[in-house]
PDB file of C-alpha atoms in Angstrom:
ATOM      1  CA  UNK A   1       8.881 -18.995 -35.912  1.00  0.00           C
ATOM      2  CA  UNK A   2       6.928 -18.922 -32.642  1.00  0.00           C
ATOM      3  CA  UNK A   3       8.676 -22.031 -31.313  1.00  0.00           C
ATOM      4  CA  UNK A   4      12.065 -20.509 -32.202  1.00  0.00           C
ATOM      5  CA  UNK A   5      11.242 -17.438 -30.113  1.00  0.00           C
ATOM      6  CA  UNK A   6      10.276 -19.676 -27.192  1.00  0.00           C
ATOM      7  CA  UNK A   7      13.454 -21.737 -27.610  1.00  0.00           C
ATOM      8  CA  UNK A   8      15.496 -18.536 -27.641  1.00  0.00           C
ATOM      9  CA  UNK A   9      13.853 -17.535 -24.347  1.00  0.00           C
ATOM     10  CA  UNK A  10      14.823 -20.911 -22.887  1.00  0.00           C
ATOM     11  CA  UNK A  11      18.443 -20.398 -23.971  1.00  0.00           C
ATOM     12  CA  UNK A  12      18.487 -16.936 -22.333  1.00  0.00           C
ATOM     13  CA  UNK A  13      18.219 -18.543 -18.890  1.00  0.00           C
ATOM     14  CA  UNK A  14      21.889 -19.490 -18.760  1.00  0.00           C
ATOM     15  CA  UNK A  15      23.354 -16.042 -19.537  1.00  0.00           C
ATOM     16  CA  UNK A  16      20.885 -14.400 -17.148  1.00  0.00           C
ATOM     17  CA  UNK A  17      22.043 -16.692 -14.344  1.00  0.00           C
ATOM     18  CA  UNK A  18      25.709 -16.166 -15.250  1.00  0.00           C
ATOM     19  CA  UNK A  19      25.240 -12.381 -15.159  1.00  0.00           C
ATOM     20  CA  UNK A  20      23.434 -12.597 -11.816  1.00  0.00           C
ATOM     21  CA  UNK A  21      26.156 -14.829 -10.367  1.00  0.00           C
ATOM     22  CA  UNK A  22      28.820 -12.352 -11.495  1.00  0.00           C
ATOM     23  CA  UNK A  23      27.024  -9.326  -9.988  1.00  0.00           C
ATOM     24  CA  UNK A  24      26.102  -7.947 -13.402  1.00  0.00           C
ATOM     25  CA  UNK A  25      22.466  -7.321 -12.549  1.00  0.00           C
ATOM     26  CA  UNK A  26      22.023  -4.592 -15.177  1.00  0.00           C
ATOM     27  CA  UNK A  27      22.932  -7.006 -17.965  1.00  0.00           C
ATOM     28  CA  UNK A  28      20.732  -9.694 -16.415  1.00  0.00           C
ATOM     29  CA  UNK A  29      17.888  -7.176 -16.220  1.00  0.00           C
ATOM     30  CA  UNK A  30      18.272  -6.317 -19.897  1.00  0.00           C
ATOM     31  CA  UNK A  31      18.074  -9.995 -20.836  1.00  0.00           C
ATOM     32  CA  UNK A  32      15.048 -10.502 -18.576  1.00  0.00           C
ATOM     33  CA  UNK A  33      13.321  -7.546 -20.241  1.00  0.00           C
ATOM     34  CA  UNK A  34      14.225  -9.006 -23.622  1.00  0.00           C
ATOM     35  CA  UNK A  35      12.775 -12.365 -22.544  1.00  0.00           C
ATOM     36  CA  UNK A  36       9.547 -10.638 -21.484  1.00  0.00           C
ATOM     37  CA  UNK A  37       9.322  -8.864 -24.843  1.00  0.00           C
ATOM     38  CA  UNK A  38       9.946 -12.143 -26.655  1.00  0.00           C
ATOM     39  CA  UNK A  39       7.160 -13.754 -24.599  1.00  0.00           C
ATOM     40  CA  UNK A  40       4.830 -10.923 -25.583  1.00  0.00           C
ATOM     41  CA  UNK A  41       5.820 -11.219 -29.276  1.00  0.00           C
ATOM     42  CA  UNK A  42       5.467 -14.990 -29.101  1.00  0.00           C
ATOM     43  CA  UNK A  43       1.930 -14.652 -27.743  1.00  0.00           C
ATOM     44  CA  UNK A  44       0.990 -12.033 -30.314  1.00  0.00           C
ATOM     45  CA  UNK A  45       2.187 -14.231 -33.186  1.00  0.00           C
ATOM     46  CA  UNK A  46       0.444 -17.292 -31.742  1.00  0.00           C
ATOM     47  CA  UNK A  47      -2.839 -15.388 -31.568  1.00  0.00           C
ATOM     48  CA  UNK A  48      -2.440 -14.511 -35.255  1.00  0.00           C
ATOM     49  CA  UNK A  49      -2.842 -18.193 -36.171  1.00  0.00           C
ATOM     50  CA  UNK A  50       0.788 -19.252 -35.942  1.00  0.00           C
ATOM     51  CA  UNK A  51      -0.137 -21.380 -32.920  1.00  0.00           C
ATOM     52  CA  UNK A  52       1.097 -24.969 -32.736  1.00  0.00           C
ATOM     53  CA  UNK A  53       0.077 -27.725 -30.325  1.00  0.00           C
ATOM     54  CA  UNK A  54       3.717 -28.084 -29.314  1.00  0.00           C
ATOM     55  CA  UNK A  55       4.025 -24.347 -28.698  1.00  0.00           C
ATOM     56  CA  UNK A  56       0.854 -24.279 -26.599  1.00  0.00           C
ATOM     57  CA  UNK A  57       2.634 -26.593 -24.124  1.00  0.00           C
ATOM     58  CA  UNK A  58       6.222 -25.473 -24.656  1.00  0.00           C
ATOM     59  CA  UNK A  59       5.635 -21.744 -24.038  1.00  0.00           C
ATOM     60  CA  UNK A  60       4.155 -22.097 -20.522  1.00  0.00           C
ATOM     61  CA  UNK A  61       6.865 -24.660 -19.685  1.00  0.00           C
ATOM     62  CA  UNK A  62       9.624 -22.234 -20.723  1.00  0.00           C
ATOM     63  CA  UNK A  63       7.964 -19.402 -18.788  1.00  0.00           C
ATOM     64  CA  UNK A  64       7.933 -21.569 -15.644  1.00  0.00           C
ATOM     65  CA  UNK A  65      11.539 -22.717 -16.079  1.00  0.00           C
ATOM     66  CA  UNK A  66      12.687 -19.146 -16.738  1.00  0.00           C
ATOM     67  CA  UNK A  67      10.956 -17.648 -13.712  1.00  0.00           C
ATOM     68  CA  UNK A  68      11.740 -20.509 -11.331  1.00  0.00           C
ATOM     69  CA  UNK A  69      15.410 -20.575 -12.382  1.00  0.00           C
ATOM     70  CA  UNK A  70      15.835 -16.910 -11.546  1.00  0.00           C
ATOM     71  CA  UNK A  71      13.848 -17.205  -8.323  1.00  0.00           C
ATOM     72  CA  UNK A  72      15.991 -20.222  -7.374  1.00  0.00           C
ATOM     73  CA  UNK A  73      19.074 -18.055  -7.778  1.00  0.00           C
ATOM     74  CA  UNK A  74      17.575 -15.392  -5.515  1.00  0.00           C
ATOM     75  CA  UNK A  75      16.524 -18.067  -3.026  1.00  0.00           C
ATOM     76  CA  UNK A  76      20.137 -19.278  -2.917  1.00  0.00           C
ATOM     77  CA  UNK A  77      21.258 -15.698  -2.311  1.00  0.00           C
ATOM     78  CA  UNK A  78      18.721 -15.258   0.503  1.00  0.00           C
ATOM     79  CA  UNK A  79      16.817 -12.608  -1.454  1.00  0.00           C
ATOM     80  CA  UNK A  80      13.565 -14.593  -1.697  1.00  0.00           C
ATOM     81  CA  UNK A  81      11.515 -15.943   1.194  1.00  0.00           C
ATOM     82  CA  UNK A  82      11.399 -19.770   1.186  1.00  0.00           C
ATOM     83  CA  UNK A  83       7.676 -19.892   2.003  1.00  0.00           C
ATOM     84  CA  UNK A  84       6.785 -17.609  -0.920  1.00  0.00           C
ATOM     85  CA  UNK A  85       9.090 -19.566  -3.228  1.00  0.00           C
ATOM     86  CA  UNK A  86       7.434 -22.873  -2.287  1.00  0.00           C
ATOM     87  CA  UNK A  87       3.982 -21.282  -2.664  1.00  0.00           C
ATOM     88  CA  UNK A  88       4.831 -20.098  -6.183  1.00  0.00           C
ATOM     89  CA  UNK A  89       6.405 -23.463  -7.015  1.00  0.00           C
ATOM     90  CA  UNK A  90       3.243 -25.232  -5.843  1.00  0.00           C
ATOM     91  CA  UNK A  91       1.092 -22.891  -7.935  1.00  0.00           C
ATOM     92  CA  UNK A  92       3.171 -23.443 -11.063  1.00  0.00           C
ATOM     93  CA  UNK A  93       3.301 -27.223 -10.659  1.00  0.00           C
ATOM     94  CA  UNK A  94      -0.445 -27.330  -9.963  1.00  0.00           C
ATOM     95  CA  UNK A  95      -1.149 -25.363 -13.138  1.00  0.00           C
ATOM     96  CA  UNK A  96       1.082 -27.747 -15.110  1.00  0.00           C
ATOM     97  CA  UNK A  97      -0.691 -30.750 -13.604  1.00  0.00           C
ATOM     98  CA  UNK A  98      -4.118 -29.342 -14.495  1.00  0.00           C
ATOM     99  CA  UNK A  99      -2.990 -28.596 -18.056  1.00  0.00           C
ATOM    100  CA  UNK A 100      -1.631 -32.120 -18.500  1.00  0.00           C
ATOM    101  CA  UNK A 101      -4.826 -33.630 -17.113  1.00  0.00           C
ATOM    102  CA  UNK A 102      -6.946 -31.519 -19.448  1.00  0.00           C
ATOM    103  CA  UNK A 103      -4.768 -32.566 -22.392  1.00  0.00           C
ATOM    104  CA  UNK A 104      -5.196 -36.194 -21.399  1.00  0.00           C
ATOM    105  CA  UNK A 105      -8.955 -35.638 -21.354  1.00  0.00           C
ATOM    106  CA  UNK A 106      -8.665 -34.081 -24.845  1.00  0.00           C
ATOM    107  CA  UNK A 107      -9.720 -30.666 -23.537  1.00  0.00           C
ATOM    108  CA  UNK A 108      -7.814 -27.465 -24.026  1.00  0.00           C
ATOM    109  CA  UNK A 109      -7.122 -24.733 -21.498  1.00  0.00           C
ATOM    110  CA  UNK A 110      -6.245 -21.704 -23.609  1.00  0.00           C
ATOM    111  CA  UNK A 111      -3.980 -18.973 -22.317  1.00  0.00           C
ATOM    112  CA  UNK A 112      -5.953 -16.214 -20.663  1.00  0.00           C
ATOM    113  CA  UNK A 113      -5.182 -12.504 -20.477  1.00  0.00           C
ATOM    114  CA  UNK A 114      -4.800 -12.907 -16.689  1.00  0.00           C
ATOM    115  CA  UNK A 115      -2.216 -15.623 -17.222  1.00  0.00           C
ATOM    116  CA  UNK A 116      -0.258 -13.382 -19.573  1.00  0.00           C
ATOM    117  CA  UNK A 117      -0.495 -10.548 -17.048  1.00  0.00           C
ATOM    118  CA  UNK A 118       0.835 -12.891 -14.337  1.00  0.00           C
ATOM    119  CA  UNK A 119       3.731 -13.973 -16.573  1.00  0.00           C
ATOM    120  CA  UNK A 120       4.531 -10.340 -17.372  1.00  0.00           C
ATOM    121  CA  UNK A 121       4.481  -9.472 -13.675  1.00  0.00           C
ATOM    122  CA  UNK A 122       6.808 -12.381 -12.883  1.00  0.00           C
ATOM    123  CA  UNK A 123       9.260 -11.324 -15.587  1.00  0.00           C
TER     124      UNK A 123
END
């Protein structure tokens, strides 16, 4: 169930970008809010022992793709500063690198409340 919610959030990227491209920001905003709620629900269900190893890696990946896709659109439109975009991109890729290195070392980096707050802020 949890992985289906995450997959649904991944699929939402395309309609959000289509709505943004067609100047339908209200509809895009509704889908972004829905994605944030699905991320929250996903996390709540995972904490109630529905967590999977796949989901522990897939969820942060989808969050990064979702946020960076939308920010890329706004970068293209000139609405986002390039320096801040690259800084956020570097942060996200660094976090992914550290997670993959910890997985290789057979150590886990669990999601923290600060990380969830950051994801909520980005959404």
